[in-house]
Coordinates of C-alpha atoms in Angstrom, one line a residue:
M1 CA -33.1 0.8 -27.8
V2 CA -30.0 -1.4 -29.4
K3 CA -27.3 1.2 -27.7
M4 CA -29.3 0.9 -24.4
V5 CA -28.9 -2.9 -24.1
S6 CA -25.5 -2.5 -25.1
H7 CA -24.8 0.2 -22.2
G8 CA -26.6 -1.9 -19.7
K9 CA -24.2 -4.9 -21.1
H10 CA -21.0 -2.9 -20.4
I11 CA -21.9 -1.7 -16.9
A12 CA -22.5 -5.7 -16.4
I13 CA -19.2 -6.7 -17.4
I14 CA -17.5 -4.0 -15.2
V15 CA -19.4 -5.3 -12.3
E16 CA -18.3 -8.9 -12.7
Q17 CA -14.9 -7.9 -13.2
L18 CA -15.0 -6.0 -10.0
N19 CA -16.3 -8.7 -8.1
K20 CA -13.4 -11.1 -9.0
F21 CA -10.8 -8.2 -8.2
N22 CA -8.9 -8.9 -4.7
P23 CA -6.5 -6.5 -3.9
E24 CA -4.7 -9.0 -1.3
N25 CA -3.5 -11.3 -4.1
Q26 CA -2.9 -8.9 -7.2
S27 CA -2.0 -5.7 -8.3
M28 CA -4.2 -3.0 -10.1
E29 CA -2.0 -3.5 -13.1
D30 CA -1.8 -7.1 -13.2
F31 CA -6.0 -7.1 -12.7
L32 CA -6.1 -4.5 -15.7
N33 CA -3.8 -6.7 -18.1
E34 CA -6.1 -9.5 -17.4
S35 CA -9.4 -7.6 -18.0
A36 CA -7.8 -6.2 -21.1
K37 CA -7.3 -10.1 -22.4
V38 CA -11.1 -10.9 -21.6
L39 CA -12.1 -7.7 -23.4
Q40 CA -10.7 -8.5 -26.7
T41 CA -13.7 -9.0 -28.2
L42 CA -15.0 -5.4 -27.9
N43 CA -14.0 -2.7 -29.9
V44 CA -11.3 -0.1 -28.9
T45 CA -13.6 2.6 -27.6
D46 CA -15.9 0.3 -25.4
E47 CA -12.6 -1.7 -24.3
N48 CA -11.1 1.7 -23.2
F49 CA -14.3 2.8 -21.5
V50 CA -14.5 -0.3 -19.4
L51 CA -11.0 -0.2 -18.4
E52 CA -10.9 3.2 -17.6
T53 CA -14.1 2.7 -15.4
L54 CA -12.1 -0.2 -13.6
A55 CA -9.2 1.7 -12.8
G56 CA -11.1 4.5 -11.4
C57 CA -13.3 2.3 -9.3
I58 CA -10.3 0.6 -7.6
E59 CA -8.3 4.2 -7.3
Y60 CA -11.0 6.0 -5.6
K61 CA -12.3 2.7 -3.7
S62 CA -12.4 4.9 -0.4
L63 CA -14.2 7.9 -1.5
L64 CA -16.8 5.5 -3.0
D65 CA -17.3 3.2 -0.3
V66 CA -18.2 6.3 1.9
V67 CA -21.5 6.7 -0.3
V68 CA -22.1 3.2 -0.7
N69 CA -22.2 1.9 2.7
A70 CA -24.1 5.0 3.9
F71 CA -26.8 4.1 1.5
F72 CA -27.3 0.4 2.3
V73 CA -27.5 1.6 6.3
R74 CA -30.1 4.5 5.1
D75 CA -32.0 4.0 1.8
G76 CA -30.9 0.9 0.7
K77 CA -31.5 -1.7 3.6
H78 CA -33.8 -4.0 1.4
C79 CA -31.3 -4.1 -1.4
L80 CA -29.0 -7.0 -2.3
F81 CA -25.7 -6.5 -0.9
S82 CA -24.5 -8.8 -3.7
E83 CA -25.1 -6.0 -6.2
R84 CA -22.9 -3.3 -3.9
N85 CA -20.1 -3.3 -7.4
L86 CA -23.3 -1.6 -9.2
Y87 CA -23.7 1.1 -6.9
V88 CA -19.9 1.9 -7.1
V89 CA -19.8 2.2 -10.5
I90 CA -22.6 4.4 -10.9
C91 CA -21.5 6.5 -7.7
Y92 CA -18.2 6.8 -9.9
L93 CA -19.6 7.6 -13.3
A94 CA -21.7 10.6 -11.7
T95 CA -18.8 11.7 -9.6
F96 CA -15.7 11.7 -11.7
Q97 CA -16.9 10.9 -15.5
L98 CA -20.4 13.3 -15.5
E99 CA -18.6 16.2 -17.0
E100 CA -16.8 14.0 -19.9
L101 CA -20.0 11.8 -20.7
G102 CA -22.7 14.3 -20.3
L103 CA -26.2 14.4 -19.0
Q104 CA -27.5 12.4 -22.0
H105 CA -24.9 9.6 -22.3
F106 CA -25.2 9.0 -18.5
S107 CA -28.7 9.3 -18.1
R108 CA -29.0 6.5 -21.0
I109 CA -26.8 4.3 -19.2
V110 CA -28.6 4.6 -15.8
K111 CA -32.0 4.0 -17.6
S112 CA -30.5 0.6 -19.2
L113 CA -30.2 -0.8 -15.5
D114 CA -33.0 -1.7 -12.9
T115 CA -35.4 1.6 -12.4
A116 CA -36.4 1.0 -8.8
K117 CA -32.5 0.6 -7.8
M118 CA -31.7 3.6 -9.8
H119 CA -34.1 5.5 -8.4
K120 CA -33.0 5.1 -5.1
F121 CA -29.4 5.3 -5.0
L122 CA -29.7 8.7 -7.6
R123 CA -32.5 10.4 -5.1
F124 CA -29.9 9.6 -2.0
F125 CA -26.6 10.6 -3.8
F126 CA -27.8 13.8 -5.6
N127 CA -29.5 15.1 -2.2
A128 CA -28.1 18.7 -1.8
L129 CA -28.2 18.3 2.0
N130 CA -26.1 14.8 2.2
L131 CA -23.7 16.4 -0.4
N132 CA -23.0 19.9 1.9
T133 CA -23.0 17.8 5.1
W134 CA -21.6 14.5 5.8
I135 CA -20.3 13.2 2.4
K136 CA -18.2 16.6 2.1
D137 CA -16.8 15.9 5.6
E138 CA -16.0 12.4 5.2
W139 CA -14.0 12.8 1.8
S140 CA -12.3 15.3 3.6
H141 CA -10.8 12.9 5.6
F142 CA -9.1 11.5 2.4
Y143 CA -8.0 14.8 0.4
D144 CA -8.0 18.1 1.2
S145 CA -11.5 20.2 2.3
L146 CA -10.9 22.7 -0.4
Y147 CA -9.8 20.4 -3.3
V148 CA -13.0 18.0 -2.6
K149 CA -15.5 21.0 -2.2
E150 CA -13.9 22.6 -5.9
N151 CA -13.4 19.5 -7.7
W152 CA -16.2 17.0 -6.9
I153 CA -18.9 18.8 -4.3
D154 CA -19.5 22.0 -6.5
P155 CA -20.0 20.0 -9.9
L156 CA -22.5 17.5 -8.5
L157 CA -24.7 20.5 -6.9
R158 CA -24.2 22.2 -10.7
W159 CA -25.8 19.1 -12.0
Q160 CA -28.3 18.4 -9.1
P161 CA -31.1 20.4 -11.0
K162 CA -30.8 18.5 -14.1
M163 CA -30.5 14.9 -12.4
Q164 CA -33.6 15.8 -10.3
Q165 CA -35.5 15.9 -13.4
V166 CA -34.1 12.2 -14.4
I167 CA -35.3 11.1 -10.8
E168 CA -38.9 12.6 -11.4
Q169 CA -38.7 10.6 -14.5
F170 CA -37.9 7.2 -12.6
A171 CA -40.4 8.1 -10.3
D172 CA -43.2 8.8 -13.1
K173 CA -42.3 5.3 -14.9
L174 CA -42.4 3.6 -11.3
S175 CA -45.8 5.2 -10.5
N176 CA -47.0 4.1 -13.7
C177 CA -45.7 0.6 -13.5
T178 CA -47.4 0.1 -10.2
T179 CA -51.0 1.3 -10.8
I180 CA -51.1 -0.4 -14.3
V181 CA -55.0 -2.4 -14.1
K182 CA -56.6 -4.2 -17.3
T183 CA -59.9 -2.2 -18.2
S184 CA -62.6 -4.1 -18.3
T185 CA -64.8 -3.9 -21.5
V186 CA -67.9 -5.0 -19.9
T187 CA -68.7 -2.9 -16.6
Q188 CA -68.6 0.8 -16.7
P189 CA -67.1 1.9 -13.4
K190 CA -68.9 4.9 -11.8
E191 CA -66.7 7.7 -9.7
F192 CA -67.4 7.4 -5.9
N193 CA -68.3 10.7 -4.1
L194 CA -65.6 10.7 -1.6
T195 CA -64.3 13.3 0.8
V196 CA -61.1 14.7 0.0
P197 CA -58.2 13.5 1.7
K198 CA -56.4 15.6 4.3
P199 CA -52.8 16.9 2.8
R200 CA -49.9 15.1 4.4
A201 CA -47.8 16.5 7.1
I202 CA -44.8 17.7 6.3
P203 CA -42.1 14.9 8.1
I204 CA -39.8 16.3 10.6
P205 CA -36.3 16.2 9.2
L206 CA -33.5 14.5 10.6
P207 CA -31.2 16.2 12.9
I208 CA -27.9 17.1 11.2
P209 CA -25.1 15.5 13.1
V210 CA -22.6 18.1 14.5
L211 CA -19.0 16.7 13.6
E212 CA -16.0 17.7 15.5
K213 CA -13.8 19.9 13.8
S214 CA -10.9 18.1 12.0
Q215 CA -7.1 19.1 12.3
P216 CA -5.8 20.3 9.1
V217 CA -3.7 18.4 7.2
P218 CA -0.2 19.3 7.8
P219 CA 1.9 21.1 4.7
S220 CA 4.8 18.2 4.9
T221 CA 2.2 15.7 3.7
Y222 CA 1.9 17.3 -0.1
K223 CA 5.7 18.3 -0.2
S224 CA 8.4 15.4 -1.2
P225 CA 11.4 15.0 1.1
K226 CA 14.5 17.0 0.3
E227 CA 16.6 13.6 0.4
K228 CA 14.3 12.4 -2.8
K229 CA 15.0 15.1 -4.7
Q230 CA 18.8 14.9 -4.0
L231 CA 18.9 11.5 -4.9
E232 CA 17.1 12.0 -8.2
E233 CA 19.5 14.8 -9.5
I234 CA 22.6 12.6 -8.2
K235 CA 21.1 9.7 -10.5
T236 CA 20.7 12.0 -13.4
K237 CA 24.0 13.4 -13.0
N238 CA 25.7 9.9 -13.0
R239 CA 23.2 8.5 -15.9
R240 CA 24.5 11.8 -18.0
K241 CA 28.3 11.1 -17.0
A242 CA 27.9 7.5 -18.1
E243 CA 26.3 8.1 -21.4
N244 CA 28.8 11.0 -22.3
T245 CA 31.8 9.8 -20.8
P246 CA 31.5 5.9 -20.8
D247 CA 35.5 5.7 -21.1
S248 CA 36.0 6.8 -17.6
M249 CA 33.6 4.0 -15.9
K250 CA 36.6 1.4 -15.6
S251 CA 39.3 3.9 -14.0
K252 CA 36.9 5.7 -11.6
P253 CA 35.5 3.0 -9.3
T254 CA 39.0 1.7 -8.7
F255 CA 40.5 5.2 -7.3
Q256 CA 37.2 5.8 -5.2
A257 CA 37.6 2.4 -3.8
Q258 CA 41.0 2.8 -2.6
K259 CA 40.3 6.2 -1.1
I260 CA 37.1 4.9 0.8
Q261 CA 39.4 2.0 2.0
S262 CA 42.0 4.5 3.5
R263 CA 39.6 6.4 5.2
I264 CA 38.1 3.1 6.9
D265 CA 41.8 1.8 7.9
N266 CA 42.4 5.3 10.0
I267 CA 39.0 4.7 12.1
P268 CA 39.6 4.2 15.7
V269 CA 38.0 1.1 17.2
K270 CA 37.4 0.7 21.0
L271 CA 38.2 -3.0 21.8
N272 CA 36.5 -4.8 24.6
A273 CA 38.0 -7.8 26.7
A274 CA 37.1 -10.4 24.4
A275 CA 38.5 -8.5 21.1
I276 CA 41.5 -7.8 22.8
L277 CA 42.4 -11.5 23.6
R278 CA 41.1 -12.5 20.2
E279 CA 43.2 -10.3 18.4
G280 CA 46.3 -11.3 20.7
A281 CA 45.6 -15.0 19.7
L282 CA 45.3 -13.9 15.9
Y283 CA 48.6 -12.3 16.2
Q284 CA 50.4 -15.3 17.9
R285 CA 49.2 -17.6 15.3
K286 CA 50.1 -15.4 12.4
M287 CA 53.8 -14.6 13.8
E288 CA 53.9 -18.6 14.0
Q289 CA 52.8 -19.0 10.3
E290 CA 55.3 -16.2 9.2
L291 CA 57.9 -18.0 11.2
K292 CA 57.3 -21.2 9.6
R293 CA 57.1 -19.5 5.8
I294 CA 60.5 -18.1 6.5
E295 CA 61.7 -21.2 7.7
N296 CA 60.5 -22.8 4.1
L297 CA 61.9 -20.4 2.3
L298 CA 65.5 -20.8 4.1
R299 CA 65.2 -24.5 3.2
G300 CA 64.5 -23.6 -0.7
A301 CA 60.8 -23.2 -1.1
K302 CA 59.6 -20.8 -4.1
D303 CA 58.0 -17.4 -3.2
P304 CA 54.6 -17.3 -5.0
S305 CA 54.5 -13.7 -5.5
E306 CA 54.9 -13.7 -9.2
F307 CA 52.0 -16.1 -9.6
L308 CA 50.2 -14.1 -7.6
E309 CA 50.7 -10.8 -9.9
W310 CA 50.0 -12.6 -13.0
Q311 CA 46.5 -14.3 -11.6
K312 CA 45.7 -10.8 -10.4
Q313 CA 46.7 -9.2 -14.0
M314 CA 44.2 -12.0 -15.7
R315 CA 41.4 -11.2 -13.2
G316 CA 41.6 -7.4 -14.5
K317 CA 41.3 -8.8 -18.1
D318 CA 38.7 -10.8 -17.2
L319 CA 36.6 -8.1 -15.5
E320 CA 37.3 -5.7 -18.2
E321 CA 35.6 -8.1 -20.9
Q322 CA 32.7 -8.7 -18.5
L323 CA 32.4 -4.8 -18.2
A324 CA 32.0 -4.5 -21.9
E325 CA 29.7 -7.2 -22.4
I326 CA 27.4 -5.7 -19.8
E327 CA 27.5 -2.3 -21.6
C328 CA 26.8 -3.8 -24.9
K329 CA 23.6 -5.3 -23.3
R330 CA 22.7 -2.2 -22.0
L331 CA 22.9 -0.4 -25.0
Q332 CA 21.3 -3.4 -26.8
G333 CA 18.2 -2.8 -24.6
K334 CA 18.1 0.8 -24.8
L335 CA 18.2 0.4 -28.7
S336 CA 15.5 -1.9 -28.5
H337 CA 13.2 0.2 -26.5
E338 CA 13.8 3.2 -28.8
E339 CA 12.3 1.0 -31.7
A340 CA 9.4 -0.2 -29.5
V341 CA 8.9 3.6 -29.0
L342 CA 8.4 4.4 -32.6
A343 CA 6.2 1.0 -33.2
H344 CA 3.9 2.2 -30.7
Q345 CA 3.7 5.8 -32.4
N346 CA 2.9 4.3 -35.7
V347 CA 0.2 2.3 -33.9
I348 CA -1.4 5.6 -32.2
Q349 CA -1.6 7.4 -35.8
E350 CA -3.7 4.2 -37.1
N351 CA -5.9 4.4 -33.9
K352 CA -6.5 8.0 -34.5
K353 CA -8.1 7.5 -37.9
K354 CA -10.1 4.3 -36.9
A355 CA -11.5 6.7 -34.0
D356 CA -12.7 9.2 -36.5
L357 CA -14.5 6.8 -38.7
M358 CA -16.2 5.4 -35.4
R359 CA -17.2 9.1 -34.2
E360 CA -19.3 9.7 -37.6
E361 CA -20.8 6.2 -37.0
K362 CA -21.9 7.1 -33.7
A363 CA -23.5 10.4 -34.7
E364 CA -26.0 8.8 -37.3
L365 CA -26.7 6.1 -34.5
M366 CA -27.5 8.9 -32.2
H367 CA -29.8 10.4 -34.4
Q368 CA -31.9 7.4 -34.9
Y369 CA -32.0 6.6 -31.2
A370 CA -33.4 10.5 -30.5
E371 CA -36.1 9.9 -33.0
K372 CA -37.1 6.3 -31.5
R373 CA -37.0 8.1 -28.2
L374 CA -39.7 10.8 -29.1
Q375 CA -42.3 8.0 -30.2
E376 CA -41.9 6.0 -27.1
Q377 CA -42.9 9.1 -25.2
K378 CA -45.9 9.6 -27.3
E379 CA -46.9 5.9 -26.4
M380 CA -46.2 6.4 -22.6
R381 CA -48.5 9.5 -22.1
E382 CA -51.3 7.7 -23.8
L383 CA -50.8 5.0 -21.5
V384 CA -50.8 7.3 -18.5
E385 CA -54.2 8.8 -19.3
Q386 CA -55.6 5.1 -19.2
V387 CA -54.1 4.4 -16.1
V388 CA -55.2 7.5 -13.9
E389 CA -58.8 6.5 -14.2
G390 CA -58.4 3.0 -12.7
H391 CA -56.6 4.5 -9.9
K392 CA -59.4 5.9 -8.0
N393 CA -61.1 2.6 -7.0
A394 CA -58.2 1.8 -4.6
K395 CA -58.8 4.2 -1.8
Q396 CA -61.8 2.4 -0.3
A397 CA -60.1 -1.0 -0.3
K398 CA -57.3 1.1 1.7
L399 CA -60.0 2.3 4.5
K400 CA -61.4 -1.3 5.1
L401 CA -57.8 -2.7 5.5
Q402 CA -56.9 0.3 8.0
K403 CA -60.4 -0.4 10.2
Y404 CA -59.2 -4.2 10.1
K405 CA -55.9 -3.6 11.6
Q406 CA -57.1 -1.4 14.3
Q407 CA -59.3 -3.9 15.6
I408 CA -56.5 -6.5 15.7
V409 CA -54.6 -4.1 17.8
Q410 CA -57.1 -3.6 20.6
E411 CA -57.4 -7.6 21.0
V412 CA -53.6 -7.7 21.3
C413 CA -53.4 -4.9 23.9
E414 CA -56.1 -6.5 26.2
E415 CA -54.1 -10.0 26.3
S416 CA -50.8 -7.9 27.0
R417 CA -52.3 -6.4 30.2
E418 CA -53.4 -9.8 31.5
L419 CA -49.9 -11.1 30.9
L420 CA -48.4 -8.1 32.7
Q421 CA -50.6 -8.5 35.7
Q422 CA -49.4 -11.8 36.2
A423 CA -45.9 -11.0 35.8
L424 CA -46.0 -8.1 38.6
E425 CA -47.5 -10.5 40.9
E426 CA -45.2 -13.5 40.5
E427 CA -42.2 -10.4 41.0
E428 CA -43.7 -9.2 44.2
E429 CA -43.8 -12.8 45.9
K430 CA -40.0 -13.0 44.9
L431 CA -39.2 -10.0 46.4
R432 CA -41.1 -10.8 49.4
K433 CA -39.0 -14.4 50.0
R434 CA -35.6 -12.3 49.4
Y435 CA -36.7 -9.9 52.1
E436 CA -37.4 -12.9 54.7
L437 CA -34.2 -14.4 53.9
I438 CA -32.3 -11.0 54.2
Q439 CA -33.6 -10.8 57.8
Q440 CA -32.3 -14.1 59.0
I441 CA -28.9 -13.3 57.6
R442 CA -28.7 -10.3 59.7
A443 CA -29.9 -11.7 62.9
I444 CA -27.1 -14.7 62.9
E445 CA -24.6 -11.8 61.8
S446 CA -25.7 -10.1 65.1
L447 CA -24.3 -12.9 67.6
P448 CA -21.3 -11.9 69.5
S449 CA -17.9 -13.8 68.7
L450 CA -14.4 -14.0 70.3
K451 CA -12.0 -11.9 68.3
N452 CA -8.6 -11.6 70.5
K453 CA -6.6 -14.7 70.5
F454 CA -3.2 -15.0 72.8
V455 CA 0.0 -16.6 71.4
D456 CA 3.0 -17.6 73.5
L457 CA 6.1 -17.5 71.0
T458 CA 8.3 -19.7 73.4
E459 CA 6.1 -22.7 73.2
T460 CA 6.0 -25.3 70.5
G461 CA 3.1 -26.4 68.1
G462 CA 2.7 -29.7 70.2
H463 CA 2.3 -32.0 67.1
G464 CA 4.1 -34.7 68.4
L465 CA 7.4 -34.3 65.8
I466 CA 11.2 -34.7 67.0
C467 CA 12.1 -31.4 64.8
E468 CA 9.5 -29.2 66.8
M469 CA 10.5 -25.6 67.8
S470 CA 9.1 -22.4 69.1
I471 CA 9.0 -19.4 67.4
V472 CA 11.9 -17.8 69.4
E473 CA 14.4 -20.8 68.6
L474 CA 13.5 -20.5 65.2
R475 CA 14.8 -17.1 65.0
E476 CA 17.8 -17.4 66.4
R477 CA 18.9 -20.1 64.1
L478 CA 17.8 -18.0 61.1
A479 CA 20.0 -15.1 62.8
L480 CA 22.8 -17.6 62.7
L481 CA 22.5 -19.1 59.2
R482 CA 22.7 -15.2 57.7
E483 CA 25.8 -14.6 59.6
T484 CA 27.4 -17.8 58.0
Q485 CA 26.0 -16.8 54.8
K486 CA 27.5 -13.3 54.6
A487 CA 30.8 -14.8 55.8
A488 CA 30.9 -17.1 52.7
E489 CA 29.7 -14.2 50.1
E490 CA 33.1 -11.9 51.6
E491 CA 35.3 -14.8 51.1
K492 CA 34.0 -15.1 47.5
R493 CA 34.0 -11.3 46.8
D494 CA 37.7 -11.1 47.8
Q495 CA 38.4 -13.9 45.4
I496 CA 36.7 -12.4 42.4
I497 CA 38.7 -9.0 43.0
H498 CA 41.6 -11.1 42.8
E499 CA 40.9 -13.0 40.0
K500 CA 39.8 -9.5 37.9
Q501 CA 43.0 -8.0 39.1
A502 CA 45.0 -10.3 37.2
K503 CA 42.5 -10.6 34.2
E504 CA 43.2 -6.6 33.6
Q505 CA 46.9 -7.0 34.0
L506 CA 46.7 -9.8 31.1
L507 CA 44.5 -7.3 28.9
L508 CA 47.3 -4.4 29.7
D509 CA 50.0 -6.7 28.3
K510 CA 48.0 -8.0 25.3
L511 CA 47.2 -4.0 24.3
D512 CA 50.9 -3.3 24.6
Q513 CA 51.8 -6.3 22.0
I514 CA 48.6 -5.2 19.9
S515 CA 49.9 -1.6 19.8
L516 CA 53.3 -2.4 18.3
F517 CA 52.1 -4.7 15.5
R518 CA 49.6 -2.1 14.7
A519 CA 52.7 0.6 14.2
E520 CA 54.6 -1.8 12.0
L521 CA 51.1 -2.5 9.9
G522 CA 50.8 1.2 9.2
R523 CA 54.4 1.5 7.6
A524 CA 53.8 -1.6 5.8
A525 CA 50.5 -0.2 4.3
A526 CA 52.0 3.4 3.6
L527 CA 54.6 1.9 1.5
K528 CA 52.1 -0.3 -0.4
Q529 CA 49.8 2.7 -1.2
E530 CA 52.6 4.8 -2.5
E531 CA 53.7 2.0 -5.0
K532 CA 50.3 1.4 -6.1
K533 CA 49.6 5.1 -7.1
R534 CA 52.9 5.0 -8.6
K535 CA 51.8 2.1 -10.8
S536 CA 48.5 3.6 -11.5
Q537 CA 49.5 6.9 -12.7
S538 CA 51.9 5.0 -15.3
G539 CA 49.2 2.9 -16.5
E540 CA 47.5 3.6 -20.0
R541 CA 43.6 4.2 -20.7
P542 CA 41.9 1.3 -21.9
V543 CA 40.3 1.3 -25.6
K544 CA 36.7 1.1 -25.5
D545 CA 35.4 -1.7 -27.6
E546 CA 34.1 -1.0 -31.4
R547 CA 30.5 -2.8 -30.6
I548 CA 30.0 -0.2 -28.2
L549 CA 30.6 2.8 -30.3
N550 CA 28.4 1.2 -33.1
L551 CA 25.4 0.8 -30.6
Q552 CA 25.7 4.1 -29.3
Q553 CA 25.6 5.7 -32.9
K554 CA 22.5 3.5 -33.6
I555 CA 20.9 4.8 -30.2
I556 CA 21.6 8.6 -31.0
E557 CA 19.9 7.9 -34.6
K558 CA 16.8 6.0 -33.2
T559 CA 16.2 9.0 -30.7
M560 CA 16.5 11.4 -33.3
E561 CA 13.8 9.7 -35.7
R562 CA 11.7 9.2 -32.6
K563 CA 11.5 12.9 -31.5
K564 CA 10.7 13.8 -35.3
Q565 CA 7.7 11.3 -35.1
A566 CA 6.7 12.8 -31.8
E567 CA 6.6 15.9 -33.3
L568 CA 4.8 15.3 -36.2
L569 CA 1.9 13.4 -34.0
K570 CA 1.8 15.9 -31.2
I571 CA 0.8 13.5 -28.9
T572 CA -0.7 14.9 -25.4
P573 CA -0.7 12.2 -22.5
Q574 CA -4.2 11.7 -20.8
K575 CA -4.6 11.4 -17.1
T576 CA -6.7 8.1 -16.9
S577 CA -6.3 6.6 -20.5
V578 CA -4.9 2.8 -20.7
T579 CA -2.1 3.5 -23.1
S580 CA -0.8 5.9 -20.6
V581 CA -0.9 3.1 -18.2
K582 CA 0.7 0.7 -20.4
N583 CA 3.3 3.4 -21.5
S584 CA 4.2 4.1 -17.9
L585 CA 4.4 0.2 -17.4
Q586 CA 6.8 -0.2 -20.3
Q587 CA 9.1 2.8 -18.9
N588 CA 9.3 1.4 -15.3
H589 CA 10.2 -2.2 -16.9
W590 CA 13.3 -0.4 -18.7
K591 CA 14.3 1.5 -15.9
E592 CA 14.5 -1.6 -13.6
L593 CA 16.1 -3.5 -16.5
E594 CA 19.0 -0.8 -16.7
E595 CA 19.2 -0.4 -12.5
S596 CA 19.5 -4.3 -12.4
R597 CA 22.2 -4.0 -15.3
E598 CA 24.2 -1.3 -12.9
R599 CA 23.8 -3.3 -10.2
Q600 CA 25.4 -6.0 -12.0
F601 CA 28.2 -4.0 -12.9
K602 CA 28.9 -2.6 -9.5
I603 CA 28.8 -6.2 -8.1
L604 CA 31.4 -7.2 -10.6
Q605 CA 33.5 -4.4 -9.7
H606 CA 33.0 -4.9 -6.0
G607 CA 34.5 -8.3 -6.4
F608 CA 37.5 -7.2 -8.2
M609 CA 37.8 -4.6 -5.1
A610 CA 37.3 -7.5 -2.6
R611 CA 40.1 -9.5 -4.0
E612 CA 42.5 -6.5 -3.7
T613 CA 41.2 -5.9 -0.2
A614 CA 41.9 -9.4 0.5
Q615 CA 45.3 -9.1 -0.8
K616 CA 45.8 -6.1 1.2
M617 CA 44.7 -7.5 4.5
A618 CA 46.9 -10.4 4.0
A619 CA 49.7 -8.1 3.8
Y620 CA 48.2 -6.3 6.8
E621 CA 48.1 -9.6 9.2
A622 CA 51.6 -10.5 8.2
A623 CA 52.8 -6.9 9.2
K624 CA 50.5 -7.2 12.3
S625 CA 51.7 -10.6 13.3
G626 CA 55.1 -9.4 14.3
A627 CA 57.1 -9.6 11.2
T628 CA 60.3 -7.9 11.3
V629 CA 62.2 -5.5 9.3
C630 CA 63.3 -8.1 6.8
I631 CA 59.8 -9.3 6.3
L632 CA 58.3 -5.8 5.9
R633 CA 60.9 -5.1 3.0
S634 CA 59.6 -8.6 1.5
E635 CA 56.0 -7.6 1.2
V636 CA 56.9 -3.8 -0.2
K637 CA 58.9 -5.8 -3.1

């Protein structure tokens, strides 16, 4: 009996946690983590059972809601809606965990709860007609119909005969509880000579609703897109390159960025009027600045090109140091991840030993419970025999109650006939008055009336105003107003055409000027690109940091040790275990950490390239601002 109380306690804990879950404010992972903190007082097996049941009820909520909502509409009309999650948990255990738990364990869980509630729900859910018709059809809206039939409906139908025995046990228990009467020790009841009641008529079965044939699920739903697969392949290749050849990380991005920039420069851009005027004003302003700079150089000002070159070299060194620091942090994180995996494998090995001890204790408790259960069944049989004797006296009381009810019904029918007669008389009086009113209205409408009215368009309204005019005069004035308005529109249209032609001529002049500036810009950019290629070819390859080499060697050693430990343990992941959920969360955490560091690396690299691009654009604008051949030579130097 102790074991049964513990089952009821676990189900109560699961229902309480489900009542707290709000999918709009928290995710399933956060909810499971909070529940695990609450369940620390339980042992490992009970905690795993509670967490697995919570995760399953949340994951298959749509399927479970179909059954529970239908139960409240049909058989559970008088059940409390606050106990809805209790039926959700029982439906989940019966559908997804019955094979794993077994009939004996499942029956213990159900019998630890309220007998009447479980009898109603199990009788509704394990009805073969319900499983084969509307439950199967409703679940097929969420999953493939063949998958639903093979994995859920067919197993439930196989368990249905055995579950029917459990339902009958509930029915016997309810009948015994409702008919228990204390037998008197003084009076000796005698059996009445009653007629045998007629057999009850078989109730007419409810019509099976005919559902519309649903469209089959398209095959593309179960196939992942090609783009996702290609991105995963590219990602794995880039990761292998980063792990095997980390020396090439600093040289490749610069080359690729220059290649992309050269492609962007050659793309033709169609300019509108505003862009042409804006670019022309920019070129004019840059030309004035360049002339002012040349004038300052002639007066003796210093050229800042040497300082800019030194600044560029210093920024390149800073970027290399930052990249080396980021790589060290990434490798340190990977090393800590390998150490955490090793520690987790050791914990799993210890948990296996504890689980073996718990299985032995569980077998002993099950044996004790079976013996106690047999003794209780003997006591229940004796109680049933005592109660059957007192069950026969209730039939005569039922007949008296039925006659009394029939008498009350006859009295109520007579009163209702009198009220109905009065209502009919009042309604006839209303209809008669309405008919008389309609006759009067039709007589008024039948009188003749003048419909034609003659109008003289040359006469005024006769209101006594100074500005009065006839309709003919009004039409003449409107015609004159339209002619003057049309003449004004023609004059304005001619003015707009002249202004448009002048603006088009101005834009053509600006385009000629822009084309000259762009031609000079192309020559300057080509010379600078060749100079940069010569410098990049003559440069030396940077030496890798010693910290990075040491960390990579440690990671390789830890990885080999972890693989050996995994081969010894021969760990196989489970589908719905809490440990797999925690492992997936840890892997996602490390993956996100590596991706954030890669993004940081790209941002730093992009910042370095942005500075080079800014300098290149400065030279581009200087060339576009109308610089002469002398200016172009100074830019190349």
